[in-house]
Amino acid sequence: MGSVTSELGGGPVVRVGVLGCGNVGAPLIELISSQGAAIEARTGLRLEVTRVAVRDIAKHRPAAIDTSLLTTDADGIVNDPDIDLVVELIGGIDPARARIHSSLKAGKPVVTGNKELLAKCGAELFQAAEGAGVDLLFEAAVAGGIPIIRPLRESLVGERITRVMGIVNGTTNYILTRMTEAGASYADALAEAQELGYAEADPTADVEGYDAGAKAAIIASIAFGASVVADDVHHEGISGITEVDIDFAKRMGFVIKLLAVAEQTDVGAICVRVHPAMVPLEHPLAAVRESFNAVFVEGAAVGALMFYGRGAGGSPTASAILGDLIDAALNRHKGSHASVGQLATAVLRPLDEVESAYYLNVEVLDRPGVLAQVAGVFGNHAVSIRSMEQEGLGDEARLIFITHRARGAAVQATLADLRALEAVDRIGSVLRVVNDEA
Amino acid sequence: MGSVTSELGGGPVVRVGVLGCGNVGAPLIELISSQGAAIEARTGLRLEVTRVAVRDIAKHRPAAIDTSLLTTDADGIVNDPDIDLVVELIGGIDPARARIHSSLKAGKPVVTGNKELLAKCGAELFQAAEGAGVDLLFEAAVAGGIPIIRPLRESLVGERITRVMGIVNGTTNYILTRMTEAGASYADALAEAQELGYAEADPTADVEGYDAGAKAAIIASIAFGASVVADDVHHEGISGITEVDIDFAKRMGFVIKLLAVAEQTDVGAICVRVHPAMVPLEHPLAAVRESFNAVFVEGAAVGALMFYGRGAGGSPTASAILGDLIDAALNRHKGSHASVGQLATAVLRPLDEVESAYYLNVEVLDRPGVLAQVAGVFGNHAVSIRSMEQEGLGDEARLIFITHRARGAAVQATLADLRALEAVDRIGSVLRVVNDEA
């Protein structure tokens, strides 16, 4: 192992350089220190944090971390021959991308939780790691502390996975939980999430599904072995969900969740999307409350699996980074590394072709013949109605439809024709329904 | 790699010998065949089932498996230098134990789902694998198709795990679900489970917690790195659960589940037990219905995690075996292997010392002063009552107590004194309560 590992009293030492010391870096360094003896007892390896790159040394107090380890020279860590392994926690595309490439090129395994980067340049980085013959591990990039990437890469590598549905954004799950359980409006639940620090001042990335979309792209890449990037993911957010939708969901035995869905149909085509959906109360995802995350995996042989836990937060994310760090250290010591394999080019299936059951909330004028007219539009596009509920609203009426499975294109055509009807005042939420057929 | 792998057109071939071709072996062999190309594309390795040992060749039909692979000579497979890897699916202690030892000694990695054997001789077998420098993998031994052993061994190896609570027996979960959701009696729910093939004619191993106990021993060994065997596990079954208990659970916001619990207290001592417990409806384990399994893990840094899926059945179990098989094949190809590490001697904490909240169902004579007398007994042993409900039963009354956390010894002493009271007619179920304090 050359200068990489050396005997210093106990087992071989693995010298770790950490890029970034914020929300995740600080608890990671604490964990490595508090768990060091236990890790050495289990694995025979001693993890030693050798240098930590930060933007501003003055900001870091000695109580949290030994300030002598701190440097502002991140490139110095990447190029230091005395550092065996790099943890990238700076986030974003640049300069994280270049630093990961440099580390891999220098033969240093990299552990990262950078979902934005992986969802944009995953295939390129996996190839670089494979070329260098070292690990690039990223459990923390999807669903924080929940082991999902490793099970997909290893336990389920022989499984034909048909679909993955994840609640992978804690902010939106918190908002939807408050709307469901406390009857809060979307605006109030969002404000509450912001007060608690779950949502940012500009909540767009969370509530419009971009954060979940990046995770969906990574999940799809690993589950199906094909390169899917964030731009391939169709997004619908939760900002249009109303109390009416929440109430109808409850009444009909559903709960509304924002789902990241990666699906591989029998023809080998992949569809990756983020949207709110009606989830039946007896489905395991329905019980995932507040800011918790869960990933539901369906495989041909294994059936249904679900992985549940904390999808964010410094300490759970640091735990995921640490698991990867130990794995990479062990692999390096054995002269081995894990591989994602060559990602194929993804054949993306347009949403128009994808089938789902739907919930539609249609406001119409309350007069004779309207229901027949509306039902006729569904029939014209061969969209079969499973159930309908009507609710009076003074001069108007609200019609809530649940359809059988129908192609996206047929539902869009139905909506266009409904909007053209004089008797249709407004079309509210249109949500997919997770059911046994799907 | 010598004769171990050879180029036959595509990637290196890994020759697999399978011991046993029943419920799990048959779907495993089918999976290897149907998923072979996908596995080779992902890993570069070709899995080839070379020989399959069965007890009676005449019983196996050509439709299910190529009969030319079949042999009754299991030892021949173990000793065949042309076989690289052994899958043990014969179950039980002997001759599985000797065959695994012989395989490891011959340098063949072993994949097994044999919970009985691992819960009795795990430490010995792990040591043999470590000594031989090959894999002994056993994901299928706990919770069937659910990846739990690999996450514990790898993802969470740096995590200080405090407690694992599992619903790891599908038969009892099915029975309890039917009692809860359909109002069935224990006897009727058991009969139904037997009709469906979930329960055996003699259901003792399931309903008295022995099956769950073996899994709890394996989970504890891996989670805490200490050797725990089945005999170390305290058992209480579900055969005493009544409709009264089920009804009170519902009324108070709980559901009764049979839990396998492995706990490590701050003093480093381990307690492993199987018992029915009151689980709050908002706890993720409460939503695990029918024959599904789930393992809930609590770690100091990662917080709460849950792994959910099919805990039994040929196809899900075969999926877990296949995941291990691919891992072992890859490791063998790289000249590497996974390690459980040296298991420490477990310091087992007696149940008397373990704290829990409790549910107690006490039938008393319905006359003045009895409640004060009963409450006095709780007070004498410093068992604090959190809530009490009283229900009239003609001349008698039923008192349902939920206590705050109390030591097992104090609760046992309370029960002994209650039984000695003339006004106490009968003590029904005494169940632990999972709560926020615990």
Short mmCIF file of C-alpha atoms in Angstrom, two decimals, chain B:
data_model
loop_
_atom_site.label_atom_id
_atom_site.label_comp_id
_atom_site.label_asym_id
_atom_site.label_seq_id
_atom_site.Cartn_x
_atom_site.Cartn_y
_atom_site.Cartn_z
CA MET B 1 -7.72 -16.98 -10.80
CA GLY B 2 -6.51 -20.44 -11.93
CA SER B 3 -9.25 -22.91 -12.78
CA VAL B 4 -11.75 -20.86 -10.89
CA THR B 5 -12.81 -18.62 -13.71
CA SER B 6 -12.33 -19.10 -17.39
CA GLU B 7 -13.21 -17.21 -20.52
CA LEU B 8 -16.09 -18.92 -22.28
CA GLY B 9 -17.14 -16.44 -24.89
CA GLY B 10 -18.15 -13.64 -22.52
CA GLY B 11 -16.87 -12.63 -19.12
CA PRO B 12 -15.28 -14.89 -16.53
CA VAL B 13 -17.54 -17.75 -15.47
CA VAL B 14 -18.29 -18.43 -11.81
CA ARG B 15 -19.38 -22.03 -11.28
CA VAL B 16 -22.01 -22.36 -8.61
CA GLY B 17 -22.94 -25.52 -6.73
CA VAL B 18 -26.33 -25.47 -5.04
CA LEU B 19 -27.16 -27.72 -2.08
CA GLY B 20 -30.94 -28.14 -1.98
CA CYS B 21 -33.50 -27.43 -4.65
CA GLY B 22 -36.81 -26.79 -2.95
CA ASN B 23 -38.84 -23.70 -2.24
CA VAL B 24 -35.84 -21.35 -2.58
CA GLY B 25 -33.41 -23.36 -4.73
CA ALA B 26 -35.77 -23.74 -7.67
CA PRO B 27 -36.59 -20.01 -8.05
CA LEU B 28 -32.90 -19.19 -7.47
CA ILE B 29 -31.85 -21.37 -10.40
CA GLU B 30 -34.56 -19.80 -12.55
CA LEU B 31 -33.44 -16.29 -11.54
CA ILE B 32 -29.81 -17.02 -12.37
CA SER B 33 -30.95 -18.17 -15.77
CA SER B 34 -33.39 -15.32 -16.51
CA GLN B 35 -31.16 -12.57 -15.08
CA GLY B 36 -27.84 -14.01 -16.30
CA ALA B 37 -27.38 -11.59 -19.19
CA ALA B 38 -28.30 -8.55 -17.09
CA ILE B 39 -25.95 -9.67 -14.33
CA GLU B 40 -23.11 -10.12 -16.82
CA ALA B 41 -23.78 -6.66 -18.27
CA ARG B 42 -23.65 -5.12 -14.79
CA THR B 43 -20.77 -7.08 -13.27
CA GLY B 44 -18.83 -8.66 -16.10
CA LEU B 45 -19.31 -12.10 -14.51
CA ARG B 46 -21.26 -15.07 -15.79
CA LEU B 47 -22.94 -17.18 -13.13
CA GLU B 48 -23.25 -20.82 -14.12
CA VAL B 49 -25.13 -23.33 -11.98
CA THR B 50 -22.93 -26.37 -12.42
CA ARG B 51 -24.42 -28.91 -10.04
CA VAL B 52 -27.45 -29.10 -7.78
CA ALA B 53 -27.67 -31.56 -4.89
CA VAL B 54 -31.10 -32.97 -4.06
CA ARG B 55 -32.29 -35.80 -1.86
CA ASP B 56 -34.36 -37.51 -4.54
CA ILE B 57 -33.73 -36.88 -8.23
CA ALA B 58 -37.01 -38.52 -9.25
CA LYS B 59 -38.93 -35.76 -7.48
CA HIS B 60 -37.57 -33.02 -9.74
CA ARG B 61 -39.21 -32.50 -13.10
CA PRO B 62 -37.27 -31.43 -16.18
CA ALA B 63 -39.56 -28.39 -16.63
CA ALA B 64 -38.27 -26.71 -13.49
CA ILE B 65 -34.59 -27.52 -13.87
CA ASP B 66 -32.13 -29.24 -16.21
CA THR B 67 -32.05 -32.72 -14.64
CA SER B 68 -28.53 -33.38 -15.89
CA LEU B 69 -27.31 -30.93 -13.23
CA LEU B 70 -28.88 -32.93 -10.40
CA THR B 71 -26.94 -35.15 -8.06
CA THR B 72 -27.61 -36.71 -4.69
CA ASP B 73 -23.95 -36.33 -3.77
CA ALA B 74 -23.79 -33.04 -1.86
CA ASP B 75 -20.30 -33.78 -0.56
CA GLY B 76 -19.21 -34.24 -4.15
CA ILE B 77 -20.22 -30.62 -4.86
CA VAL B 78 -18.40 -29.34 -1.80
CA ASN B 79 -15.22 -31.14 -2.81
CA ASP B 80 -15.41 -30.55 -6.57
CA PRO B 81 -12.44 -28.37 -7.61
CA ASP B 82 -14.46 -27.17 -10.59
CA ILE B 83 -17.04 -25.52 -8.36
CA ASP B 84 -16.14 -22.01 -7.25
CA LEU B 85 -18.94 -21.15 -4.91
CA VAL B 86 -21.48 -23.03 -2.80
CA VAL B 87 -25.08 -22.07 -1.99
CA GLU B 88 -26.36 -23.96 1.05
CA LEU B 89 -30.14 -24.34 1.11
CA ILE B 90 -30.59 -27.62 2.96
CA GLY B 91 -31.33 -25.96 6.32
CA GLY B 92 -30.99 -27.31 9.85
CA ILE B 93 -27.77 -27.93 11.76
CA ASP B 94 -26.43 -31.23 10.37
CA PRO B 95 -25.15 -31.90 7.76
CA ALA B 96 -25.32 -28.22 6.71
CA ARG B 97 -22.72 -27.21 9.28
CA ALA B 98 -20.11 -29.75 8.16
CA ARG B 99 -20.70 -28.97 4.48
CA ILE B 100 -20.26 -25.24 5.02
CA HIS B 101 -17.04 -25.91 6.94
CA SER B 102 -15.75 -28.18 4.16
CA SER B 103 -16.64 -25.63 1.49
CA LEU B 104 -14.90 -22.79 3.31
CA LYS B 105 -11.86 -24.98 3.97
CA ALA B 106 -11.73 -25.75 0.24
CA GLY B 107 -11.64 -21.98 -0.39
CA LYS B 108 -15.19 -21.82 -1.70
CA PRO B 109 -17.28 -18.83 -0.60
CA VAL B 110 -20.62 -19.90 0.85
CA VAL B 111 -24.02 -18.21 0.60
CA THR B 112 -26.67 -19.49 2.99
CA GLY B 113 -30.10 -18.60 4.34
CA ASN B 114 -29.83 -21.02 7.26
CA LYS B 115 -30.99 -19.00 10.28
CA GLU B 116 -31.12 -21.98 12.61
CA LEU B 117 -27.47 -22.83 11.96
CA LEU B 118 -26.24 -19.22 12.12
CA ALA B 119 -28.15 -18.57 15.35
CA LYS B 120 -26.44 -21.58 16.91
CA CYS B 121 -22.96 -21.64 15.37
CA GLY B 122 -22.55 -18.19 13.78
CA ALA B 123 -19.33 -17.18 15.54
CA GLU B 124 -17.66 -20.49 14.67
CA LEU B 125 -18.67 -20.24 11.00
CA PHE B 126 -17.68 -16.57 10.67
CA GLN B 127 -14.28 -17.44 12.10
CA ALA B 128 -13.90 -20.34 9.67
CA ALA B 129 -14.72 -18.02 6.74
CA GLU B 130 -12.27 -15.41 8.01
CA GLY B 131 -9.62 -18.11 8.45
CA ALA B 132 -10.16 -19.34 4.90
CA GLY B 133 -10.22 -15.78 3.57
CA VAL B 134 -13.53 -16.24 1.75
CA ASP B 135 -17.06 -14.91 2.05
CA LEU B 136 -19.81 -16.39 4.17
CA LEU B 137 -22.89 -14.35 3.28
CA PHE B 138 -26.35 -14.82 4.76
CA GLU B 139 -28.71 -11.97 3.85
CA ALA B 140 -31.54 -14.47 3.33
CA ALA B 141 -31.32 -15.76 6.92
CA VAL B 142 -33.07 -12.71 8.37
CA ALA B 143 -36.24 -11.19 6.92
CA GLY B 144 -36.06 -13.02 3.58
CA GLY B 145 -35.80 -10.61 0.67
CA ILE B 146 -35.21 -7.47 2.77
CA PRO B 147 -31.66 -6.14 2.63
CA ILE B 148 -30.88 -5.81 6.33
CA ILE B 149 -27.68 -7.77 6.99
CA ARG B 150 -25.69 -5.89 4.34
CA PRO B 151 -26.84 -2.44 5.54
CA LEU B 152 -25.96 -3.43 9.12
CA ARG B 153 -22.57 -4.90 8.12
CA GLU B 154 -21.59 -2.16 5.69
CA SER B 155 -23.68 1.02 5.64
CA LEU B 156 -23.98 1.16 9.43
CA VAL B 157 -20.62 -0.29 10.46
CA GLY B 158 -19.59 3.13 11.82
CA GLU B 159 -22.90 3.77 13.53
CA ARG B 160 -23.51 3.27 17.26
CA ILE B 161 -26.69 1.22 17.06
CA THR B 162 -28.76 1.38 20.23
CA ARG B 163 -31.73 -0.80 19.37
CA VAL B 164 -33.15 -2.97 16.60
CA MET B 165 -36.84 -3.91 16.67
CA GLY B 166 -38.08 -6.27 14.00
CA ILE B 167 -41.28 -7.80 12.80
CA VAL B 168 -39.40 -10.80 11.44
CA ASN B 169 -42.02 -13.53 11.47
CA GLY B 170 -44.67 -13.24 8.76
CA THR B 171 -46.93 -15.94 10.20
CA THR B 172 -47.50 -14.19 13.50
CA ASN B 173 -47.82 -10.79 11.82
CA TYR B 174 -50.49 -12.25 9.58
CA ILE B 175 -52.36 -13.70 12.59
CA LEU B 176 -52.17 -10.42 14.54
CA THR B 177 -53.27 -8.44 11.47
CA ARG B 178 -56.33 -10.64 11.05
CA MET B 179 -57.15 -10.32 14.75
CA THR B 180 -56.83 -6.52 14.50
CA GLU B 181 -58.48 -5.86 11.16
CA ALA B 182 -61.09 -8.61 10.91
CA GLY B 183 -61.77 -9.09 14.61
CA ALA B 184 -60.80 -12.75 14.33
CA SER B 185 -59.99 -14.78 17.43
CA TYR B 186 -56.45 -16.10 17.82
CA ALA B 187 -57.64 -19.63 17.02
CA ASP B 188 -59.51 -18.58 13.87
CA ALA B 189 -56.66 -16.40 12.63
CA LEU B 190 -54.20 -19.25 13.19
CA ALA B 191 -56.47 -21.68 11.32
CA GLU B 192 -56.69 -19.20 8.46
CA ALA B 193 -52.91 -18.82 8.37
CA GLN B 194 -52.59 -22.60 8.28
CA GLU B 195 -55.05 -22.85 5.38
CA LEU B 196 -53.07 -20.25 3.44
CA GLY B 197 -49.84 -22.12 4.07
CA TYR B 198 -48.39 -19.31 6.23
CA ALA B 199 -48.46 -21.43 9.37
CA GLU B 200 -47.44 -25.05 9.79
CA ALA B 201 -49.57 -27.81 11.29
CA ASP B 202 -47.49 -27.44 14.45
CA PRO B 203 -47.17 -23.65 14.65
CA THR B 204 -45.02 -23.60 17.81
CA ALA B 205 -41.81 -22.31 16.20
CA ASP B 206 -43.67 -19.31 14.81
CA VAL B 207 -46.27 -18.45 17.45
CA GLU B 208 -44.00 -18.95 20.46
CA GLY B 209 -41.28 -16.77 18.94
CA TYR B 210 -38.52 -19.34 18.30
CA ASP B 211 -38.21 -18.47 14.61
CA ALA B 212 -38.08 -14.75 15.43
CA GLY B 213 -35.64 -15.52 18.24
CA ALA B 214 -33.11 -17.12 15.87
CA LYS B 215 -33.29 -14.04 13.65
CA ALA B 216 -32.96 -11.74 16.68
CA ALA B 217 -29.76 -13.57 17.68
CA ILE B 218 -28.27 -13.04 14.20
CA ILE B 219 -29.32 -9.38 14.11
CA ALA B 220 -27.82 -8.77 17.56
CA SER B 221 -24.55 -10.46 16.59
CA ILE B 222 -24.15 -8.27 13.51
CA ALA B 223 -25.50 -5.03 14.96
CA PHE B 224 -23.41 -5.19 18.13
CA GLY B 225 -20.43 -7.28 16.99
CA ALA B 226 -20.96 -9.77 19.80
CA SER B 227 -21.80 -13.44 19.65
CA VAL B 228 -25.45 -13.97 20.56
CA VAL B 229 -27.01 -17.40 20.08
CA ALA B 230 -30.66 -18.49 19.94
CA ASP B 231 -30.50 -19.80 23.50
CA ASP B 232 -29.62 -16.30 24.74
CA VAL B 233 -32.95 -14.95 23.49
CA HIS B 234 -35.88 -14.56 25.87
CA HIS B 235 -39.18 -15.65 24.27
CA GLU B 236 -42.81 -14.75 24.75
CA GLY B 237 -45.27 -15.79 22.06
CA ILE B 238 -48.64 -14.54 20.87
CA SER B 239 -50.85 -17.50 21.78
CA GLY B 240 -52.10 -15.71 24.90
CA ILE B 241 -53.21 -12.55 23.09
CA THR B 242 -56.96 -12.12 23.33
CA GLU B 243 -59.58 -10.06 21.54
CA VAL B 244 -59.76 -7.94 24.71
CA ASP B 245 -56.09 -6.99 24.31
CA ILE B 246 -56.59 -6.23 20.62
CA ASP B 247 -59.60 -4.04 21.39
CA PHE B 248 -57.89 -2.11 24.16
CA ALA B 249 -54.86 -1.59 21.95
CA LYS B 250 -57.07 -0.08 19.25
CA ARG B 251 -58.93 2.10 21.70
CA MET B 252 -55.70 3.48 23.10
CA GLY B 253 -54.04 4.10 19.74
CA PHE B 254 -51.82 1.03 19.58
CA VAL B 255 -51.54 -2.13 17.55
CA ILE B 256 -50.11 -5.40 18.90
CA LYS B 257 -47.06 -6.76 17.05
CA LEU B 258 -44.65 -9.59 17.82
CA LEU B 259 -41.27 -7.87 18.05
CA ALA B 260 -37.75 -9.25 18.01
CA VAL B 261 -35.75 -6.72 20.02
CA ALA B 262 -31.97 -6.43 20.26
CA GLU B 263 -30.91 -3.61 22.54
CA GLN B 264 -27.54 -2.33 23.64
CA THR B 265 -27.71 -0.12 26.68
CA ASP B 266 -25.13 2.55 27.46
CA VAL B 267 -23.23 0.20 29.74
CA GLY B 268 -22.41 -2.02 26.75
CA ALA B 269 -24.66 -4.85 27.83
CA ILE B 270 -27.00 -6.50 25.33
CA CYS B 271 -30.55 -7.68 25.79
CA VAL B 272 -32.20 -9.81 23.10
CA ARG B 273 -35.82 -10.84 23.36
CA VAL B 274 -38.96 -11.72 21.43
CA HIS B 275 -42.33 -10.67 22.77
CA PRO B 276 -45.63 -9.16 21.69
CA ALA B 277 -45.76 -5.41 22.26
CA MET B 278 -48.14 -2.47 21.99
CA VAL B 279 -46.85 -0.33 19.12
CA PRO B 280 -48.25 3.22 18.77
CA LEU B 281 -50.23 3.68 15.54
CA GLU B 282 -47.94 6.51 14.41
CA HIS B 283 -44.85 4.26 14.68
CA PRO B 284 -43.66 2.98 11.27
CA LEU B 285 -43.80 -0.63 12.51
CA ALA B 286 -47.55 -0.25 13.14
CA ALA B 287 -48.19 0.00 9.38
CA VAL B 288 -46.50 -3.36 8.65
CA ARG B 289 -49.48 -5.55 7.80
CA GLU B 290 -50.25 -9.16 6.89
CA SER B 291 -47.21 -11.36 6.26
CA PHE B 292 -44.80 -8.47 5.59
CA ASN B 293 -41.66 -8.06 7.69
CA ALA B 294 -39.82 -4.92 8.75
CA VAL B 295 -36.73 -4.14 10.79
CA PHE B 296 -36.58 -0.82 12.64
CA VAL B 297 -33.07 0.31 13.54
CA GLU B 298 -32.17 3.13 15.93
CA GLY B 299 -28.70 4.61 15.73
CA ALA B 300 -27.06 7.46 17.62
CA ALA B 301 -26.19 9.48 14.51
CA VAL B 302 -28.56 8.18 11.84
CA GLY B 303 -31.70 8.24 13.99
CA ALA B 304 -34.53 5.90 13.01
CA LEU B 305 -34.34 3.65 9.96
CA MET B 306 -36.74 0.98 8.77
CA PHE B 307 -36.30 -1.79 6.21
CA TYR B 308 -39.56 -3.30 4.94
CA GLY B 309 -40.50 -6.14 2.60
CA ARG B 310 -41.23 -9.81 2.13
CA GLY B 311 -39.69 -11.80 4.95
CA ALA B 312 -40.33 -15.20 3.46
CA GLY B 313 -41.38 -16.94 0.27
CA GLY B 314 -39.27 -18.70 -2.32
CA SER B 315 -38.86 -15.88 -4.78
CA PRO B 316 -37.97 -13.01 -2.36
CA THR B 317 -35.58 -15.31 -0.47
CA ALA B 318 -33.99 -16.40 -3.76
CA SER B 319 -33.52 -12.72 -4.60
CA ALA B 320 -31.55 -12.21 -1.37
CA ILE B 321 -29.47 -15.32 -2.08
CA LEU B 322 -28.75 -14.04 -5.59
CA GLY B 323 -27.58 -10.64 -4.27
CA ASP B 324 -25.13 -12.41 -1.96
CA LEU B 325 -24.08 -14.80 -4.71
CA ILE B 326 -23.14 -11.93 -7.04
CA ASP B 327 -21.31 -10.16 -4.22
CA ALA B 328 -19.36 -13.30 -3.32
CA ALA B 329 -18.57 -13.94 -6.99
CA LEU B 330 -17.28 -10.38 -7.45
CA ASN B 331 -15.23 -10.56 -4.26
CA ARG B 332 -13.75 -13.89 -5.30
CA HIS B 333 -12.86 -12.45 -8.69
CA LYS B 334 -11.14 -9.50 -7.00
CA GLY B 335 -9.40 -11.79 -4.50
CA SER B 336 -11.22 -10.00 -1.71
CA HIS B 337 -13.86 -10.92 0.85
CA ALA B 338 -16.17 -9.30 3.35
CA SER B 339 -15.67 -9.81 7.04
CA VAL B 340 -17.96 -9.82 10.05
CA GLY B 341 -14.90 -9.16 12.21
CA GLN B 342 -14.18 -10.95 15.45
CA LEU B 343 -17.37 -11.27 17.48
CA ALA B 344 -16.88 -10.32 21.11
CA THR B 345 -18.38 -12.34 23.93
CA ALA B 346 -21.81 -10.87 24.57
CA VAL B 347 -22.53 -9.44 27.99
CA LEU B 348 -26.19 -10.31 28.30
CA ARG B 349 -28.36 -8.13 30.42
CA PRO B 350 -31.04 -10.01 32.37
CA LEU B 351 -34.60 -9.04 31.51
CA ASP B 352 -35.15 -8.12 35.16
CA GLU B 353 -32.90 -5.11 34.68
CA VAL B 354 -34.40 -3.93 31.42
CA GLU B 355 -36.85 -1.03 31.55
CA SER B 356 -40.04 -0.77 29.56
CA ALA B 357 -43.50 0.69 29.77
CA TYR B 358 -46.13 -2.02 30.28
CA TYR B 359 -49.77 -2.79 29.53
CA LEU B 360 -51.46 -4.93 32.21
CA ASN B 361 -54.93 -6.45 32.09
CA VAL B 362 -56.12 -7.21 35.63
CA GLU B 363 -59.52 -8.71 36.48
CA VAL B 364 -60.73 -7.78 39.97
CA LEU B 365 -63.84 -8.06 42.12
CA ASP B 366 -66.03 -5.00 41.55
CA ARG B 367 -66.23 -3.55 45.04
CA PRO B 368 -65.14 -0.36 46.77
CA GLY B 369 -61.50 0.02 47.70
CA VAL B 370 -60.12 -2.52 45.22
CA LEU B 371 -58.61 0.04 42.88
CA ALA B 372 -56.85 1.73 45.80
CA GLN B 373 -55.51 -1.65 46.93
CA VAL B 374 -54.25 -2.51 43.43
CA ALA B 375 -52.75 0.94 42.91
CA GLY B 376 -51.02 0.56 46.25
CA VAL B 377 -49.23 -2.56 45.01
CA PHE B 378 -47.91 -0.66 41.99
CA GLY B 379 -46.76 2.10 44.33
CA ASN B 380 -45.00 -0.34 46.67
CA HIS B 381 -42.76 -1.38 43.78
CA ALA B 382 -42.35 2.16 42.45
CA VAL B 383 -44.13 1.23 39.22
CA SER B 384 -45.72 4.48 38.10
CA ILE B 385 -49.13 4.30 36.41
CA ARG B 386 -49.51 6.40 33.28
CA SER B 387 -53.16 5.64 32.55
CA MET B 388 -55.93 3.35 33.78
CA GLU B 389 -59.24 2.31 32.26
CA GLN B 390 -61.92 0.40 34.08
CA GLU B 391 -64.56 -1.76 32.43
CA GLY B 392 -67.43 -3.49 34.25
CA LEU B 393 -67.81 -7.28 33.85
CA GLY B 394 -70.88 -7.99 36.04
CA ASP B 395 -69.55 -8.77 39.53
CA GLU B 396 -66.08 -8.12 38.34
CA ALA B 397 -64.22 -5.31 36.68
CA ARG B 398 -61.35 -5.23 34.26
CA LEU B 399 -58.59 -2.76 34.99
CA ILE B 400 -56.28 -1.89 32.12
CA PHE B 401 -53.08 -0.18 33.19
CA ILE B 402 -50.40 1.46 31.12
CA THR B 403 -47.31 2.15 33.21
CA HIS B 404 -44.44 4.50 32.77
CA ARG B 405 -41.05 2.85 32.21
CA ALA B 406 -40.25 0.38 34.95
CA ARG B 407 -37.64 -2.33 35.46
CA GLY B 408 -38.73 -5.88 34.61
CA ALA B 409 -38.05 -7.02 38.17
CA ALA B 410 -40.35 -4.35 39.61
CA VAL B 411 -43.16 -5.35 37.25
CA GLN B 412 -42.71 -9.04 38.09
CA ALA B 413 -42.80 -8.25 41.80
CA THR B 414 -45.93 -6.14 41.26
CA LEU B 415 -47.59 -9.04 39.45
CA ALA B 416 -46.69 -11.48 42.21
CA ASP B 417 -48.20 -9.20 44.86
CA LEU B 418 -51.30 -8.58 42.73
CA ARG B 419 -51.86 -12.32 42.36
CA ALA B 420 -51.72 -12.63 46.14
CA LEU B 421 -54.57 -10.11 46.59
CA GLU B 422 -57.89 -11.74 47.37
CA ALA B 423 -59.68 -9.11 45.25
CA VAL B 424 -57.66 -9.96 42.16
CA ASP B 425 -59.33 -12.69 40.20
CA ARG B 426 -57.02 -13.07 37.27
CA ILE B 427 -54.15 -11.36 35.52
CA GLY B 428 -54.50 -11.45 31.76
CA SER B 429 -51.95 -10.23 29.25
CA VAL B 430 -48.89 -8.31 30.35
CA LEU B 431 -47.41 -6.62 27.31
CA ARG B 432 -44.55 -4.19 26.82
CA VAL B 433 -45.43 -0.83 25.30
CA VAL B 434 -43.19 0.81 22.72
CA ASN B 435 -43.21 4.53 23.42
CA ASP B 436 -41.22 7.70 23.10
CA GLU B 437 -39.59 7.10 26.44
CA ALA B 438 -38.35 3.67 25.36
#
